[in-house]
PDB file of C-alpha atoms in Angstrom:
ATOM      1  CA  MET A  17     -15.455   2.677   6.067  1.00  0.00           C
ATOM      2  CA  ALA A  18     -17.017   4.316   9.119  1.00  0.00           C
ATOM      3  CA  GLY A  19     -17.747   8.016   8.826  1.00  0.00           C
ATOM      4  CA  GLY A  20     -14.981   8.376   6.254  1.00  0.00           C
ATOM      5  CA  GLU A  21     -12.496   6.495   8.460  1.00  0.00           C
ATOM      6  CA  GLY A  22     -11.004   3.151   7.541  1.00  0.00           C
ATOM      7  CA  LEU A  23     -11.799   0.275   9.848  1.00  0.00           C
ATOM      8  CA  PRO A  24      -9.042  -1.921  11.296  1.00  0.00           C
ATOM      9  CA  CYS A  25      -9.068  -5.517  10.168  1.00  0.00           C
ATOM     10  CA  VAL A  26      -7.270  -8.785  10.900  1.00  0.00           C
ATOM     11  CA  VAL A  27      -5.622 -10.524   7.945  1.00  0.00           C
ATOM     12  CA  THR A  28      -4.897 -14.183   8.607  1.00  0.00           C
ATOM     13  CA  ASP A  29      -2.579 -15.022   5.684  1.00  0.00           C
ATOM     14  CA  ALA A  30      -0.363 -11.928   5.325  1.00  0.00           C
ATOM     15  CA  THR A  31       2.680 -13.688   6.808  1.00  0.00           C
ATOM     16  CA  VAL A  32       2.489 -16.876   4.764  1.00  0.00           C
ATOM     17  CA  GLY A  33       5.993 -17.644   3.525  1.00  0.00           C
ATOM     18  CA  TRP A  34       7.756 -15.376   6.002  1.00  0.00           C
ATOM     19  CA  ARG A  35      11.084 -16.781   7.170  1.00  0.00           C
ATOM     20  CA  ALA A  36      10.380 -15.096  10.508  1.00  0.00           C
ATOM     21  CA  ARG A  37       7.733 -17.707  11.261  1.00  0.00           C
ATOM     22  CA  GLU A  38      10.355 -20.428  10.985  1.00  0.00           C
ATOM     23  CA  LEU A  39      13.392 -18.694  12.460  1.00  0.00           C
ATOM     24  CA  TRP A  40      12.267 -16.281  15.133  1.00  0.00           C
ATOM     25  CA  SER A  41      12.416 -17.370  18.749  1.00  0.00           C
ATOM     26  CA  PHE A  42      13.902 -15.943  21.918  1.00  0.00           C
ATOM     27  CA  GLU A  43      16.816 -18.340  21.537  1.00  0.00           C
ATOM     28  CA  PHE A  44      17.390 -17.222  17.933  1.00  0.00           C
ATOM     29  CA  PHE A  45      17.551 -13.534  18.803  1.00  0.00           C
ATOM     30  CA  SER A  46      19.750 -14.139  21.832  1.00  0.00           C
ATOM     31  CA  ARG A  47      22.178 -16.210  19.774  1.00  0.00           C
ATOM     32  CA  GLU A  48      22.299 -14.096  16.605  1.00  0.00           C
ATOM     33  CA  TYR A  49      21.766 -10.558  17.916  1.00  0.00           C
ATOM     34  CA  GLY A  50      22.374 -10.817  21.653  1.00  0.00           C
ATOM     35  CA  ASP A  51      24.873  -7.933  21.689  1.00  0.00           C
ATOM     36  CA  ASP A  52      22.354  -5.449  20.287  1.00  0.00           C
ATOM     37  CA  GLN A  53      21.312  -2.840  22.826  1.00  0.00           C
ATOM     38  CA  LEU A  54      17.609  -2.779  23.672  1.00  0.00           C
ATOM     39  CA  ILE A  55      15.668  -0.057  25.471  1.00  0.00           C
ATOM     40  CA  ALA A  56      12.781  -1.351  27.594  1.00  0.00           C
ATOM     41  CA  ASN A  57      10.153   0.657  29.479  1.00  0.00           C
ATOM     42  CA  ASP A  58       7.625  -0.332  32.092  1.00  0.00           C
ATOM     43  CA  LYS A  59       5.089   2.312  31.061  1.00  0.00           C
ATOM     44  CA  ALA A  60       4.761   2.804  27.322  1.00  0.00           C
ATOM     45  CA  PRO A  61       4.386   5.347  25.907  1.00  0.00           C
ATOM     46  CA  LEU A  62       5.991   8.054  28.042  1.00  0.00           C
ATOM     47  CA  ARG A  63       3.619  10.367  29.916  1.00  0.00           C
ATOM     48  CA  ARG A  64       4.446  13.310  32.072  1.00  0.00           C
ATOM     49  CA  GLY A  65       2.887  14.011  35.434  1.00  0.00           C
ATOM     50  CA  GLU A  66       2.561  10.409  36.584  1.00  0.00           C
ATOM     51  CA  SER A  67       2.760   9.653  40.301  1.00  0.00           C
ATOM     52  CA  THR A  68       5.114   6.772  39.509  1.00  0.00           C
ATOM     53  CA  PRO A  69       7.400   7.859  36.639  1.00  0.00           C
ATOM     54  CA  MET A  70       8.215   5.504  33.810  1.00  0.00           C
ATOM     55  CA  GLN A  71      11.315   3.377  34.295  1.00  0.00           C
ATOM     56  CA  THR A  72      13.673   2.864  31.360  1.00  0.00           C
ATOM     57  CA  VAL A  73      16.523   0.404  31.102  1.00  0.00           C
ATOM     58  CA  ARG A  74      19.113  -0.139  28.377  1.00  0.00           C
ATOM     59  CA  LEU A  75      20.566  -3.617  28.195  1.00  0.00           C
ATOM     60  CA  PRO A  76      21.837  -6.237  25.726  1.00  0.00           C
ATOM     61  CA  LEU A  77      19.136  -8.176  23.937  1.00  0.00           C
ATOM     62  CA  ARG A  78      20.353 -11.478  25.384  1.00  0.00           C
ATOM     63  CA  VAL A  79      19.878 -10.082  28.900  1.00  0.00           C
ATOM     64  CA  TYR A  80      16.333  -9.019  28.061  1.00  0.00           C
ATOM     65  CA  VAL A  81      15.642 -12.509  26.681  1.00  0.00           C
ATOM     66  CA  LYS A  82      16.765 -13.909  30.042  1.00  0.00           C
ATOM     67  CA  TYR A  83      14.245 -11.606  31.701  1.00  0.00           C
ATOM     68  CA  LEU A  84      11.538 -13.085  29.461  1.00  0.00           C
ATOM     69  CA  THR A  85      12.471 -16.693  30.031  1.00  0.00           C
ATOM     70  CA  VAL A  86      13.976 -17.029  33.542  1.00  0.00           C
ATOM     71  CA  ARG A  87      12.025 -16.708  36.768  1.00  0.00           C
ATOM     72  CA  ASP A  88      13.146 -14.188  39.395  1.00  0.00           C
ATOM     73  CA  HIS A  89      15.372 -12.297  36.973  1.00  0.00           C
ATOM     74  CA  TRP A  90      16.912  -9.162  38.497  1.00  0.00           C
ATOM     75  CA  LEU A  91      14.855  -6.953  36.187  1.00  0.00           C
ATOM     76  CA  SER A  92      11.669  -8.509  37.562  1.00  0.00           C
ATOM     77  CA  GLN A  93      12.591  -7.094  40.950  1.00  0.00           C
ATOM     78  CA  ARG A  94      12.383  -3.576  39.496  1.00  0.00           C
ATOM     79  CA  GLU A  95       8.821  -3.917  38.240  1.00  0.00           C
ATOM     80  CA  HIS A  96       6.157  -1.653  39.747  1.00  0.00           C
ATOM     81  CA  GLY A  97       3.142  -3.735  38.792  1.00  0.00           C
ATOM     82  CA  THR A  98       3.820  -3.767  35.036  1.00  0.00           C
ATOM     83  CA  PRO A  99       6.565  -5.606  33.120  1.00  0.00           C
ATOM     84  CA  PHE A 100       9.269  -4.024  30.998  1.00  0.00           C
ATOM     85  CA  TYR A 101       8.313  -3.783  27.325  1.00  0.00           C
ATOM     86  CA  GLY A 102      11.007  -4.155  24.682  1.00  0.00           C
ATOM     87  CA  ASN A 103       9.437  -1.825  22.137  1.00  0.00           C
ATOM     88  CA  SER A 104      12.464  -0.072  20.653  1.00  0.00           C
ATOM     89  CA  TRP A 105      14.480  -2.606  18.642  1.00  0.00           C
ATOM     90  CA  THR A 106      14.950  -1.610  14.974  1.00  0.00           C
ATOM     91  CA  PRO A 107      17.053  -4.464  13.558  1.00  0.00           C
ATOM     92  CA  PHE A 108      16.132  -3.739   9.947  1.00  0.00           C
ATOM     93  CA  LEU A 109      18.317  -0.624  10.098  1.00  0.00           C
ATOM     94  CA  THR A 110      21.513  -2.490  10.880  1.00  0.00           C
ATOM     95  CA  HIS A 111      20.951  -6.159  10.038  1.00  0.00           C
ATOM     96  CA  GLU A 112      20.311  -6.472   6.322  1.00  0.00           C
ATOM     97  CA  ALA A 113      19.766 -10.236   6.585  1.00  0.00           C
ATOM     98  CA  MET A 114      16.683  -9.684   8.701  1.00  0.00           C
ATOM     99  CA  ARG A 115      14.981  -7.759   5.916  1.00  0.00           C
ATOM    100  CA  ASP A 116      14.475 -11.099   4.178  1.00  0.00           C
ATOM    101  CA  HIS A 117      12.637 -12.489   7.193  1.00  0.00           C
ATOM    102  CA  VAL A 118       9.479 -10.435   6.646  1.00  0.00           C
ATOM    103  CA  GLY A 119       7.447  -9.186   3.700  1.00  0.00           C
ATOM    104  CA  ARG A 120       5.562  -6.051   2.812  1.00  0.00           C
ATOM    105  CA  MET A 121       1.787  -5.952   2.954  1.00  0.00           C
ATOM    106  CA  SER A 122       0.293  -6.737  -0.458  1.00  0.00           C
ATOM    107  CA  PHE A 123      -3.255  -5.621   0.305  1.00  0.00           C
ATOM    108  CA  VAL A 124      -2.587  -1.881   0.723  1.00  0.00           C
ATOM    109  CA  GLU A 125      -0.491   0.768  -1.003  1.00  0.00           C
ATOM    110  CA  ASP A 126       2.726   1.315   0.913  1.00  0.00           C
ATOM    111  CA  LEU A 127       3.107   5.043   1.613  1.00  0.00           C
ATOM    112  CA  VAL A 128       6.745   4.734   2.704  1.00  0.00           C
ATOM    113  CA  GLU A 129       8.626   2.623   0.180  1.00  0.00           C
ATOM    114  CA  GLU A 130      11.404   0.504   1.627  1.00  0.00           C
ATOM    115  CA  ASP A 131      13.784   1.067  -1.291  1.00  0.00           C
ATOM    116  CA  GLY A 132      12.868   4.651  -2.107  1.00  0.00           C
ATOM    117  CA  PRO A 133      14.217   7.919  -0.675  1.00  0.00           C
ATOM    118  CA  LEU A 134      12.361   7.238   2.573  1.00  0.00           C
ATOM    119  CA  GLY A 135      13.882   3.786   2.945  1.00  0.00           C
ATOM    120  CA  VAL A 136      15.777   4.659   6.123  1.00  0.00           C
ATOM    121  CA  LEU A 137      12.604   6.048   7.704  1.00  0.00           C
ATOM    122  CA  SER A 138      10.749   2.891   6.715  1.00  0.00           C
ATOM    123  CA  ARG A 139      13.318   0.650   8.375  1.00  0.00           C
ATOM    124  CA  LYS A 140      13.372   2.881  11.444  1.00  0.00           C
ATOM    125  CA  LEU A 141       9.613   2.578  11.834  1.00  0.00           C
ATOM    126  CA  THR A 142       9.663  -1.208  11.355  1.00  0.00           C
ATOM    127  CA  LYS A 143      10.361  -2.749  14.741  1.00  0.00           C
ATOM    128  CA  VAL A 144      10.346  -6.068  16.526  1.00  0.00           C
ATOM    129  CA  PHE A 145       8.457  -5.928  19.826  1.00  0.00           C
ATOM    130  CA  PHE A 146       9.131  -8.219  22.788  1.00  0.00           C
ATOM    131  CA  GLY A 147       7.201  -8.551  26.002  1.00  0.00           C
ATOM    132  CA  PRO A 148       6.251 -10.978  28.780  1.00  0.00           C
ATOM    133  CA  PRO A 149       2.611 -11.713  29.713  1.00  0.00           C
ATOM    134  CA  ALA A 150       0.715  -8.609  30.919  1.00  0.00           C
ATOM    135  CA  THR A 151       2.790  -6.247  28.768  1.00  0.00           C
ATOM    136  CA  VAL A 152       0.700  -3.149  27.999  1.00  0.00           C
ATOM    137  CA  THR A 153       0.908  -0.318  25.493  1.00  0.00           C
ATOM    138  CA  ARG A 154      -1.422   2.420  26.672  1.00  0.00           C
ATOM    139  CA  LEU A 155      -3.822   4.293  24.399  1.00  0.00           C
ATOM    140  CA  HIS A 156      -1.964   6.541  21.974  1.00  0.00           C
ATOM    141  CA  HIS A 157      -2.086   7.987  18.472  1.00  0.00           C
ATOM    142  CA  ASP A 158       0.497   6.323  16.251  1.00  0.00           C
ATOM    143  CA  THR A 159       3.370   7.899  14.327  1.00  0.00           C
ATOM    144  CA  TYR A 160       2.714  10.380  11.514  1.00  0.00           C
ATOM    145  CA  SER A 161      -0.886   9.144  10.973  1.00  0.00           C
ATOM    146  CA  LEU A 162       0.429   6.492   8.580  1.00  0.00           C
ATOM    147  CA  HIS A 163      -1.100   3.091   7.932  1.00  0.00           C
ATOM    148  CA  ALA A 164       0.124   0.630  10.546  1.00  0.00           C
ATOM    149  CA  TRP A 165       0.382  -3.130  10.478  1.00  0.00           C
ATOM    150  CA  LEU A 166       1.378  -5.431  13.294  1.00  0.00           C
ATOM    151  CA  SER A 167       2.059  -9.117  12.722  1.00  0.00           C
ATOM    152  CA  GLN A 168       2.066 -11.640  15.544  1.00  0.00           C
ATOM    153  CA  VAL A 169       4.971 -14.058  15.126  1.00  0.00           C
ATOM    154  CA  ARG A 170       4.977 -15.689  18.575  1.00  0.00           C
ATOM    155  CA  GLY A 171       2.403 -15.692  21.357  1.00  0.00           C
ATOM    156  CA  ARG A 172      -0.883 -13.785  21.267  1.00  0.00           C
ATOM    157  CA  LYS A 173      -1.844 -10.181  21.837  1.00  0.00           C
ATOM    158  CA  GLN A 174      -5.065  -8.264  22.414  1.00  0.00           C
ATOM    159  CA  PHE A 175      -5.653  -4.910  20.715  1.00  0.00           C
ATOM    160  CA  VAL A 176      -8.248  -2.291  21.696  1.00  0.00           C
ATOM    161  CA  LEU A 177      -8.616   0.476  19.109  1.00  0.00           C
ATOM    162  CA  TYR A 178     -10.838   3.525  18.757  1.00  0.00           C
ATOM    163  CA  PRO A 179     -11.567   5.650  15.669  1.00  0.00           C
ATOM    164  CA  LYS A 180      -9.635   8.903  15.532  1.00  0.00           C
ATOM    165  CA  SER A 181     -12.951  10.771  15.440  1.00  0.00           C
ATOM    166  CA  GLN A 182     -13.685   9.514  18.972  1.00  0.00           C
ATOM    167  CA  ALA A 183     -10.540  10.984  20.527  1.00  0.00           C
ATOM    168  CA  HIS A 184     -12.626  13.653  22.268  1.00  0.00           C
ATOM    169  CA  LEU A 185     -14.792  10.934  23.838  1.00  0.00           C
ATOM    170  CA  LEU A 186     -11.643   9.417  25.298  1.00  0.00           C
ATOM    171  CA  HIS A 187     -10.640  12.791  26.811  1.00  0.00           C
ATOM    172  CA  ALA A 188      -7.488  12.834  24.676  1.00  0.00           C
ATOM    173  CA  GLY A 189      -5.169  15.658  25.652  1.00  0.00           C
ATOM    174  CA  GLU A 190      -6.811  16.052  29.046  1.00  0.00           C
ATOM    175  CA  GLY A 191      -5.577  15.013  32.447  1.00  0.00           C
ATOM    176  CA  GLU A 192      -2.374  15.354  34.408  1.00  0.00           C
ATOM    177  CA  CYS A 193      -0.231  16.552  31.522  1.00  0.00           C
ATOM    178  CA  ALA A 194      -2.622  19.131  30.077  1.00  0.00           C
ATOM    179  CA  GLY A 195      -1.465  21.954  32.331  1.00  0.00           C
ATOM    180  CA  GLU A 196       2.131  21.464  31.301  1.00  0.00           C
ATOM    181  CA  CYS A 197       1.337  22.171  27.663  1.00  0.00           C
ATOM    182  CA  ALA A 198      -0.060  25.663  27.903  1.00  0.00           C
ATOM    183  CA  GLY A 199       1.865  27.883  25.530  1.00  0.00           C
ATOM    184  CA  GLU A 200       4.037  25.041  24.268  1.00  0.00           C
ATOM    185  CA  GLY A 201       4.275  24.170  20.576  1.00  0.00           C
ATOM    186  CA  ALA A 202       1.876  24.408  17.697  1.00  0.00           C
ATOM    187  CA  GLY A 203      -0.791  22.441  19.529  1.00  0.00           C
ATOM    188  CA  ALA A 204      -1.063  24.827  22.461  1.00  0.00           C
ATOM    189  CA  GLY A 205      -4.563  26.171  22.932  1.00  0.00           C
ATOM    190  CA  GLU A 206      -6.037  23.673  20.472  1.00  0.00           C
ATOM    191  CA  GLY A 207      -7.135  21.088  23.015  1.00  0.00           C
ATOM    192  CA  THR A 208      -4.157  18.844  22.352  1.00  0.00           C
ATOM    193  CA  CYS A 209      -1.503  17.676  24.758  1.00  0.00           C
ATOM    194  CA  CYS A 210       2.271  17.660  24.748  1.00  0.00           C
ATOM    195  CA  ASP A 211       2.009  13.862  24.972  1.00  0.00           C
ATOM    196  CA  ALA A 212       0.724  13.579  21.374  1.00  0.00           C
ATOM    197  CA  ALA A 213      -2.948  13.762  22.352  1.00  0.00           C
ATOM    198  CA  GLN A 214      -2.725  10.548  24.318  1.00  0.00           C
ATOM    199  CA  SER A 215      -5.632   9.452  26.447  1.00  0.00           C
ATOM    200  CA  TRP A 216      -5.301   8.501  30.094  1.00  0.00           C
ATOM    201  CA  PHE A 217      -8.431   6.359  29.789  1.00  0.00           C
ATOM    202  CA  ASP A 218      -7.770   2.659  30.368  1.00  0.00           C
ATOM    203  CA  PRO A 219     -10.264   0.490  28.436  1.00  0.00           C
ATOM    204  CA  THR A 220      -9.228  -2.587  30.438  1.00  0.00           C
ATOM    205  CA  ALA A 221     -10.189  -0.888  33.711  1.00  0.00           C
ATOM    206  CA  PRO A 222     -12.570   1.929  32.710  1.00  0.00           C
ATOM    207  CA  ASP A 223     -13.069   4.775  35.164  1.00  0.00           C
ATOM    208  CA  TYR A 224     -16.234   6.463  33.910  1.00  0.00           C
ATOM    209  CA  ARG A 225     -16.366   8.915  36.788  1.00  0.00           C
ATOM    210  CA  ARG A 226     -13.046  10.338  35.699  1.00  0.00           C
ATOM    211  CA  PHE A 227     -13.737   9.914  31.959  1.00  0.00           C
ATOM    212  CA  PRO A 228     -17.541  10.140  31.558  1.00  0.00           C
ATOM    213  CA  ARG A 229     -17.547  10.676  27.766  1.00  0.00           C
ATOM    214  CA  ALA A 230     -15.760   7.353  27.277  1.00  0.00           C
ATOM    215  CA  ARG A 231     -19.101   5.582  27.804  1.00  0.00           C
ATOM    216  CA  ARG A 232     -20.046   6.741  24.308  1.00  0.00           C
ATOM    217  CA  ALA A 233     -16.857   5.519  22.646  1.00  0.00           C
ATOM    218  CA  THR A 234     -16.975   2.291  20.631  1.00  0.00           C
ATOM    219  CA  PRO A 235     -13.814   0.176  20.586  1.00  0.00           C
ATOM    220  CA  HIS A 236     -12.707  -2.356  18.007  1.00  0.00           C
ATOM    221  CA  VAL A 237     -11.194  -5.354  19.803  1.00  0.00           C
ATOM    222  CA  ALA A 238      -9.127  -8.182  18.341  1.00  0.00           C
ATOM    223  CA  VAL A 239      -6.858 -10.916  19.661  1.00  0.00           C
ATOM    224  CA  LEU A 240      -4.030 -11.793  17.301  1.00  0.00           C
ATOM    225  CA  GLU A 241      -2.856 -15.386  17.201  1.00  0.00           C
ATOM    226  CA  GLU A 242       0.423 -16.477  15.658  1.00  0.00           C
ATOM    227  CA  GLY A 243       0.434 -15.637  11.939  1.00  0.00           C
ATOM    228  CA  ASP A 244      -2.291 -12.962  12.202  1.00  0.00           C
ATOM    229  CA  THR A 245      -1.738  -9.371  11.064  1.00  0.00           C
ATOM    230  CA  LEU A 246      -3.661  -6.354  12.300  1.00  0.00           C
ATOM    231  CA  PHE A 247      -3.966  -3.586   9.710  1.00  0.00           C
ATOM    232  CA  CYS A 248      -4.861  -0.105  10.969  1.00  0.00           C
ATOM    233  CA  PRO A 249      -5.603   2.407   8.185  1.00  0.00           C
TER     234      PRO A 249
END
């Protein structure tokens, strides 16, 4: 614990026995679920007031797989410096067979039980993410302040996380969108932003002139390899 906050950790054996580790591949998803509609964005999550607005496309999963695996795909021509991130697919809502591909985390109490009254919410929040190299999810505060776990099935992914108590050091709720929030919602006037107190600070290319307090923020950094699970309390 750090100042009463739980620390993120990497668990290396949480996916042992998962069928996903044997079955999942781009070819598998294209073959079995290629007709499913996928929403992909080139700037996740959404932020207002950007000079180049986020692009969103809706397309069959098999078409997105082609984008991931074929050079010079038509979707590549629409990129503005960042690739399209398939971060919306919720197959556990509609494909019961896929629920047997993954397991629940045994090392922490599950606050949203899969089979209880919140089962639908649980399956809605459990997603499969796809992305090519250089895919980025920008700094944000995750849904409902619940525990979060992310398991790497294929490829590798770097995570940069900050304690919630350091949000002010990251200038959360400040920036281009702050002016749009005045008088809007319960958070108005409380230093929060309509964009869920997101931070415009980019830890991979820090601009300390624009975000001077970020020098005092301390990130936790991890690179997940295949089979690793990141747990964020």
